[in-house]
Tab-separated table of C-alpha atoms and ligand atoms in Angstrom:
chain	number	residue	atom	x	y	z
A	1	MET	CA	242.745	-101.606	88.173
A	2	GLN	CA	240.008	-99.232	89.368
A	3	SER	CA	239.994	-98.846	93.141
A	4	CYS	CA	237.127	-100.512	94.974
A	5	ASP	CA	236.062	-100.226	98.573
A	6	LEU	CA	236.818	-103.439	100.485
A	7	THR	CA	236.055	-102.128	103.982
A	8	VAL	CA	233.616	-104.059	106.162
A	9	LYS	CA	232.238	-103.483	109.665
A	10	ILE	CA	232.184	-106.020	112.495
A	11	GLY	CA	230.635	-104.423	115.573
A	12	ASN	CA	232.766	-101.357	116.297
A	13	LEU	CA	235.575	-102.724	114.202
A	14	VAL	CA	236.226	-101.413	110.715
A	15	LEU	CA	238.373	-103.797	108.664
A	16	LYS	CA	240.116	-102.568	105.525
A	17	ASN	CA	239.152	-105.802	103.798
A	18	PRO	CA	237.122	-108.897	104.794
A	19	VAL	CA	240.029	-111.388	104.921
A	20	ILE	CA	240.970	-112.570	108.411
A	21	VAL	CA	243.373	-115.417	109.196
A	22	SER	CA	241.775	-117.891	111.577
A	23	SER	CA	242.766	-119.014	115.034
A	24	GLY	CA	245.182	-121.935	115.241
A	25	THR	CA	246.241	-121.783	111.611
A	26	PHE	CA	248.462	-118.694	111.587
A	27	GLY	CA	250.602	-119.349	114.643
A	28	PHE	CA	251.186	-116.102	116.498
A	29	GLY	CA	251.499	-114.169	113.241
A	30	GLU	CA	255.233	-113.588	113.303
A	31	GLU	CA	255.876	-117.032	111.754
A	32	PHE	CA	254.236	-115.746	108.532
A	33	LYS	CA	255.925	-112.345	108.310
A	34	ASP	CA	258.452	-113.374	105.629
A	35	PHE	CA	255.748	-114.486	103.204
A	36	PHE	CA	253.968	-111.127	102.807
A	37	ASP	CA	253.266	-107.830	104.550
A	38	LEU	CA	250.878	-108.782	107.360
A	39	ASN	CA	249.545	-105.199	107.390
A	40	GLN	CA	247.560	-106.086	104.291
A	41	LEU	CA	245.262	-108.517	106.097
A	42	GLY	CA	241.811	-107.474	107.313
A	43	ALA	CA	242.627	-108.847	110.784
A	44	ILE	CA	244.700	-111.513	112.501
A	45	ILE	CA	243.417	-114.043	115.042
A	46	PRO	CA	246.175	-115.930	116.880
A	47	LYS	CA	245.922	-119.372	118.498
A	48	GLY	CA	243.204	-119.610	121.182
A	49	ILE	CA	244.315	-118.502	124.649
A	50	SER	CA	243.250	-119.917	128.028
A	51	LEU	CA	243.977	-118.617	131.539
A	52	GLU	CA	246.668	-121.209	132.189
A	53	PRO	CA	249.090	-122.817	129.685
A	54	MET	CA	247.819	-126.005	128.038
A	55	ALA	CA	249.946	-128.860	126.704
A	56	GLY	CA	247.336	-130.173	124.252
A	57	ASN	CA	246.622	-133.741	123.156
A	58	PRO	CA	249.016	-136.672	122.621
A	59	PRO	CA	250.537	-137.034	119.117
A	60	PRO	CA	249.850	-137.635	116.266
A	61	ARG	CA	247.686	-134.499	116.229
A	62	ILE	CA	247.191	-133.855	112.510
A	63	PHE	CA	245.919	-136.202	109.813
A	64	GLU	CA	245.367	-135.306	106.186
A	65	THR	CA	242.223	-136.671	104.659
A	66	GLU	CA	240.397	-136.377	101.320
A	67	GLY	CA	239.959	-132.626	100.807
A	68	GLY	CA	240.674	-131.773	104.399
A	69	LEU	CA	242.570	-132.034	107.612
A	70	ILE	CA	241.652	-133.605	110.949
A	71	ASN	CA	243.409	-131.988	113.896
A	72	SER	CA	243.405	-132.818	117.570
A	73	ILE	CA	245.821	-130.144	118.785
A	74	GLY	CA	243.693	-129.902	121.926
A	75	LEU	CA	243.945	-126.118	122.257
A	76	GLN	CA	247.635	-126.160	123.214
A	77	ASN	CA	248.652	-122.603	124.091
A	78	PRO	CA	251.054	-120.687	126.342
A	79	GLY	CA	248.314	-119.217	128.560
A	80	PHE	CA	247.358	-115.582	129.224
A	81	GLN	CA	250.488	-114.312	130.980
A	82	GLU	CA	253.013	-115.753	128.582
A	83	PHE	CA	250.950	-114.544	125.607
A	84	ILE	CA	250.872	-110.973	126.915
A	85	LYS	CA	254.555	-110.984	127.762
A	86	ASN	CA	256.090	-112.718	124.755
A	87	LYS	CA	253.578	-112.893	121.886
A	88	LEU	CA	251.508	-109.718	122.036
A	89	PRO	CA	254.400	-107.201	121.657
A	90	TYR	CA	254.963	-108.308	118.040
A	91	TYR	CA	251.435	-107.257	117.058
A	92	ARG	CA	251.993	-103.750	118.380
A	93	HIS	CA	254.248	-103.130	115.347
A	94	LEU	CA	251.409	-103.977	112.984
A	95	LYS	CA	248.532	-101.817	111.766
A	96	THR	CA	246.309	-104.855	111.260
A	97	PRO	CA	243.646	-105.283	113.945
A	98	LEU	CA	244.337	-108.066	116.406
A	99	ILE	CA	241.360	-110.173	117.480
A	100	ILE	CA	241.972	-112.471	120.442
A	101	ASN	CA	240.501	-115.975	120.367
A	102	PHE	CA	239.968	-117.240	123.924
A	103	PHE	CA	238.229	-120.006	125.842
A	104	GLY	CA	237.704	-121.378	129.340
A	105	ASN	CA	236.643	-124.522	131.153
A	106	THR	CA	234.000	-122.723	133.188
A	107	GLN	CA	231.915	-119.576	132.762
A	108	LYS	CA	234.048	-117.966	135.455
A	109	GLU	CA	237.215	-118.554	133.455
A	110	TYR	CA	235.678	-117.040	130.315
A	111	ILE	CA	234.644	-113.929	132.264
A	112	GLU	CA	238.039	-113.623	133.918
A	113	LEU	CA	239.853	-113.791	130.571
A	114	ALA	CA	237.530	-111.262	128.919
A	115	ARG	CA	238.171	-108.862	131.821
A	116	ARG	CA	241.917	-109.316	131.610
A	117	PHE	CA	242.076	-108.769	127.843
A	118	ASP	CA	239.883	-105.684	128.230
A	119	ASP	CA	242.716	-103.932	130.056
A	120	VAL	CA	245.394	-104.747	127.484
A	121	ARG	CA	246.515	-102.162	124.914
A	122	GLY	CA	246.594	-103.219	121.268
A	123	ILE	CA	243.624	-105.576	121.134
A	124	SER	CA	240.783	-104.701	118.743
A	125	GLY	CA	238.268	-107.404	119.547
A	126	LEU	CA	237.580	-110.747	121.192
A	127	GLU	CA	236.526	-113.970	119.531
A	128	MET	CA	235.058	-116.325	122.116
A	129	ASN	CA	235.443	-120.002	121.226
A	130	ILE	CA	232.511	-121.855	122.789
A	131	SER	CA	233.372	-125.322	121.429
A	132	CYS	CA	234.768	-126.342	124.817
A	133	PRO	CA	233.334	-128.652	127.468
A	134	ASN	CA	232.170	-126.966	130.676
A	135	ILE	CA	233.926	-128.976	133.392
A	136	LYS	CA	231.482	-127.713	136.046
A	137	LYS	CA	228.472	-128.956	134.040
A	138	GLY	CA	229.871	-132.445	133.524
A	139	GLY	CA	231.540	-131.690	130.221
A	140	ILE	CA	228.556	-130.406	128.217
A	141	VAL	CA	229.980	-128.299	125.415
A	142	PHE	CA	228.992	-124.603	125.838
A	143	GLY	CA	228.462	-124.353	122.105
A	144	THR	CA	225.885	-127.125	121.798
A	145	ASP	CA	223.437	-125.974	124.488
A	146	PRO	CA	221.581	-122.789	123.465
A	147	ARG	CA	220.743	-121.753	127.045
A	148	MET	CA	224.312	-122.211	128.236
A	149	ALA	CA	225.580	-120.310	125.194
A	150	TYR	CA	223.125	-117.460	125.889
A	151	ARG	CA	224.192	-117.213	129.534
A	152	LEU	CA	227.862	-117.288	128.645
A	153	ALA	CA	227.533	-114.589	125.961
A	154	HIS	CA	225.471	-112.441	128.348
A	155	ALA	CA	227.978	-112.734	131.178
A	156	VAL	CA	231.035	-112.145	129.017
A	157	ARG	CA	229.410	-109.201	127.218
A	158	LYS	CA	229.236	-107.424	130.584
A	159	ALA	CA	232.891	-108.154	131.328
A	160	THR	CA	234.448	-106.292	128.370
A	161	LYS	CA	234.062	-103.146	126.270
A	162	LEU	CA	235.726	-104.807	123.279
A	163	THR	CA	233.768	-106.030	120.260
A	164	LEU	CA	232.630	-109.540	121.201
A	165	ILE	CA	232.491	-112.147	118.446
A	166	VAL	CA	231.138	-115.561	119.444
A	167	LYS	CA	232.540	-118.468	117.422
A	168	LEU	CA	230.040	-121.275	116.915
A	169	SER	CA	230.608	-124.993	116.729
A	170	PRO	CA	228.973	-126.668	113.711
A	171	ASN	CA	228.369	-129.844	115.745
A	172	VAL	CA	224.726	-128.982	116.423
A	173	THR	CA	221.380	-129.785	114.821
A	174	ASP	CA	220.139	-126.195	114.644
A	175	ILE	CA	222.916	-123.660	114.017
A	176	ALA	CA	220.406	-120.779	113.632
A	177	LEU	CA	219.111	-121.410	117.156
A	178	MET	CA	222.653	-121.251	118.559
A	179	ALA	CA	223.291	-118.024	116.646
A	180	LYS	CA	220.078	-116.411	117.906
A	181	SER	CA	220.927	-117.427	121.479
A	182	VAL	CA	224.327	-115.724	121.478
A	183	GLU	CA	222.925	-112.679	119.657
A	184	GLU	CA	220.303	-112.328	122.405
A	185	GLY	CA	223.096	-112.737	124.941
A	186	GLY	CA	224.795	-109.666	123.479
A	187	ALA	CA	227.322	-110.906	120.913
A	188	ASN	CA	228.282	-108.113	118.497
A	189	ALA	CA	229.086	-110.609	115.760
A	190	ILE	CA	229.068	-114.336	115.132
A	191	SER	CA	231.822	-116.361	113.529
A	192	LEU	CA	231.193	-119.821	112.124
A	193	VAL	CA	232.206	-122.549	111.722
A	194	ASN	CA	234.726	-124.253	113.926
A	195	THR	CA	235.765	-127.794	112.931
A	196	PHE	CA	233.468	-130.815	112.542
A	197	ARG	CA	234.082	-133.763	114.893
A	198	ALA	CA	235.790	-136.478	112.888
A	199	MET	CA	238.157	-139.458	113.011
A	200	ALA	CA	240.267	-141.748	110.853
A	201	ILE	CA	241.509	-145.330	111.310
A	202	ASN	CA	244.670	-146.946	109.938
A	203	ILE	CA	243.513	-150.302	108.576
A	204	HIS	CA	246.995	-151.842	108.759
A	205	SER	CA	247.759	-151.064	112.400
A	206	LYS	CA	244.020	-151.079	113.249
A	207	LYS	CA	244.768	-148.000	115.337
A	208	PRO	CA	243.348	-144.485	115.195
A	209	GLU	CA	245.320	-142.005	113.089
A	210	LEU	CA	245.133	-139.448	115.909
A	211	GLY	CA	246.469	-139.890	119.430
A	212	ASN	CA	243.196	-138.504	120.761
A	213	ILE	CA	241.146	-140.799	118.427
A	214	MET	CA	238.813	-137.925	117.546
A	215	GLY	CA	239.647	-134.540	116.125
A	216	GLY	CA	238.089	-131.732	114.103
A	217	LEU	CA	237.749	-131.700	110.314
A	218	SER	CA	238.562	-128.511	108.391
A	219	GLY	CA	239.413	-127.559	104.817
A	220	PRO	CA	237.594	-127.809	101.458
A	221	ALA	CA	235.724	-130.965	102.572
A	222	ILE	CA	233.558	-128.870	104.937
A	223	LYS	CA	232.984	-125.855	102.672
A	224	PRO	CA	229.495	-126.640	101.341
A	225	ILE	CA	228.191	-127.414	104.845
A	226	ALA	CA	229.786	-124.293	106.340
A	227	LEU	CA	228.305	-122.198	103.535
A	228	ARG	CA	224.833	-123.596	104.203
A	229	MET	CA	225.217	-122.770	107.900
A	230	VAL	CA	226.296	-119.184	107.146
A	231	TRP	CA	223.215	-118.765	104.955
A	232	GLU	CA	220.926	-120.181	107.675
A	233	VAL	CA	222.453	-117.907	110.312
A	234	HIS	CA	222.238	-114.891	107.981
A	235	GLN	CA	218.473	-115.389	107.825
A	236	ALA	CA	218.191	-115.727	111.607
A	237	VAL	CA	220.269	-112.850	113.057
A	238	LYS	CA	220.953	-109.148	112.518
A	239	VAL	CA	224.535	-108.988	113.785
A	240	PRO	CA	227.381	-109.372	111.267
A	241	ILE	CA	228.623	-112.856	110.421
A	242	ILE	CA	232.221	-113.906	109.889
A	243	GLY	CA	232.098	-117.011	107.703
A	244	MET	CA	234.681	-119.752	107.437
A	245	GLY	CA	235.167	-123.394	106.569
A	246	GLY	CA	237.283	-124.526	103.641
A	247	ILE	CA	237.843	-121.092	102.112
A	248	MET	CA	240.874	-121.476	99.839
A	249	ASN	CA	240.724	-118.551	97.412
A	250	ALA	CA	238.884	-115.385	96.314
A	251	GLU	CA	236.061	-117.341	94.650
A	252	ASP	CA	235.308	-119.088	97.942
A	253	VAL	CA	235.399	-115.739	99.765
A	254	ILE	CA	232.840	-114.225	97.366
A	255	GLU	CA	230.590	-117.276	97.797
A	256	PHE	CA	230.538	-116.840	101.618
A	257	ILE	CA	229.902	-113.106	101.311
A	258	LEU	CA	227.003	-113.703	98.927
A	259	ALA	CA	225.603	-116.201	101.473
A	260	GLY	CA	225.575	-113.437	104.107
A	261	ALA	CA	229.045	-113.177	105.645
A	262	SER	CA	230.343	-109.624	106.227
A	263	ALA	CA	233.887	-110.952	106.567
A	264	ILE	CA	235.557	-114.355	106.298
A	265	GLN	CA	238.398	-116.309	107.864
A	266	MET	CA	240.910	-118.532	106.139
A	267	GLY	CA	242.374	-121.404	108.170
A	268	THR	CA	243.598	-124.641	106.624
A	269	ALA	CA	244.453	-122.677	103.440
A	270	ASN	CA	247.331	-120.983	105.338
A	271	LEU	CA	248.872	-124.376	106.085
A	272	ILE	CA	248.926	-125.264	102.377
A	273	ASN	CA	249.865	-121.846	101.017
A	274	PRO	CA	251.125	-119.255	103.521
A	275	ARG	CA	250.237	-116.504	101.015
A	276	ALA	CA	246.613	-117.693	100.659
A	277	GLY	CA	245.233	-114.642	102.498
A	278	ILE	CA	247.015	-112.018	100.438
A	279	GLU	CA	246.253	-113.856	97.193
A	280	ALA	CA	242.562	-113.950	98.132
A	281	ILE	CA	242.568	-110.172	98.743
A	282	GLN	CA	244.073	-109.600	95.288
A	283	GLY	CA	241.493	-111.957	93.746
A	284	ILE	CA	238.591	-110.158	95.441
A	285	LYS	CA	239.769	-106.821	93.998
A	286	LYS	CA	239.937	-108.391	90.541
A	287	TYR	CA	236.432	-109.859	90.866
A	288	LEU	CA	234.965	-106.529	91.967
A	289	THR	CA	236.696	-104.649	89.155
A	290	GLN	CA	235.650	-107.154	86.495
A	291	ASN	CA	232.064	-107.057	87.720
A	292	LYS	CA	232.065	-103.253	88.115
A	293	ILE	CA	231.161	-103.421	91.820
A	294	ASP	CA	232.506	-100.396	93.712
A	295	ARG	CA	231.879	-101.648	97.301
A	296	ILE	CA	232.176	-105.172	98.634
A	297	GLN	CA	229.419	-104.444	101.150
A	298	LYS	CA	226.940	-104.547	98.263
A	299	LEU	CA	227.587	-108.286	97.956
A	300	ILE	CA	226.746	-109.265	101.532
A	301	GLY	CA	223.836	-111.723	101.388
A	302	ALA	CA	223.160	-110.682	97.782
A	303	PHE	CA	222.742	-114.054	96.121
A	304	GLY	CA	219.580	-115.348	94.516
B	1	LIG	C1	245.479	-126.902	113.343
B	1	LIG	C2	244.223	-126.138	113.709
B	1	LIG	C3	244.155	-125.491	114.958
B	1	LIG	C4	243.005	-124.765	115.307
B	1	LIG	N1	242.956	-124.116	116.525
B	1	LIG	C5	241.853	-123.366	116.834
B	1	LIG	C6	241.793	-122.615	118.054
B	1	LIG	O1	242.734	-122.579	118.846
B	1	LIG	N2	240.647	-121.929	118.334
B	1	LIG	C7	239.584	-121.905	117.469
B	1	LIG	O2	238.574	-121.246	117.748
B	1	LIG	N3	239.627	-122.574	116.287
B	1	LIG	C8	240.721	-123.296	115.957
B	1	LIG	N4	240.766	-123.974	114.758
B	1	LIG	C9	239.611	-123.884	113.825
B	1	LIG	C10	239.859	-122.855	112.722
B	1	LIG	O3	240.088	-121.559	113.251
B	1	LIG	C11	238.656	-122.810	111.745
B	1	LIG	O4	237.503	-122.450	112.469
B	1	LIG	C12	238.420	-124.155	111.065
B	1	LIG	O5	239.645	-124.785	110.749
B	1	LIG	C13	237.581	-124.042	109.787
B	1	LIG	O6	238.198	-123.206	108.827
B	1	LIG	P1	239.136	-123.776	107.631
B	1	LIG	O7	238.370	-124.891	106.959
B	1	LIG	O8	239.389	-122.594	106.752
B	1	LIG	O9	240.376	-124.275	108.272
B	1	LIG	C14	241.915	-124.709	114.392
B	1	LIG	C15	241.994	-125.361	113.145
B	1	LIG	C16	243.134	-126.069	112.793
B	1	LIG	C17	243.201	-126.737	111.436
């Protein structure tokens, strides 16, 4: 197979290929190490981290649905200190860039976390999850109010030197407006989409399938909507886009790149096939070779 150039750029970050494993679907990385060499991935994003540990939502927290998965994990995580002490050291053995997904309940918490991660060795970038309710503003989700999202991106941008990726919620009417707001705030890249608010009911027990009633839908069921959103955002902003939502294989990856994504993330796919990421990388190489394309960057936004 002729060699082709798979490198892509996200802010200051150069990834050797565009395949990133998404937050919450790849544990803390180490759990997947027996399935393939993790150094082959473009980047790894572990479970989202908050300042303090979080216990998450009551069970059941996962429900399989037609073509997808509804989860209500509730951002369970060990918190900043425990992550640095017991989870981060594993990544220092890897060559793959580590991007930290983080979130807060207030703007102050987001800033504090960005500052703390800025001082830690071995972190290549930050992915800020803004799909969280701001407890100070009565629970309005940061990611659904363009002004709040702008202010948050602006404040956090000043708190860190690391590449700042802002991860958008798809639960909005105008995704391009949200993207423009965080770009103006100073985001170096935008990742989309997070999960779609969803629910399921058991008709026999007449009870919700999830302990939290509502959760977030991911997987192939959301792919066409996520793709449309990536395309809309591609037309609205200049910063690189990391696309995701139901990507299962190399064909899906190519589709998102043609729609304007510079890189992609795979989430639910990892839960079905732990080797999904590495298989997608192999499939991308095959596609490029068969189509005589020497650089993947030529495909970004190149449909139509
Ligand atoms: C079980 C589970 C846990 C997740 N946890 C997080 C998280 O902690 N932070 C975050 O930003 N996104 C989280 N997500 C969202 C994924 O990273 C991704 O944005 C979403 O699932 C869409 O991609 P997919 O269809 O490929 O899974 C989670 C998704 C799932 C299924």
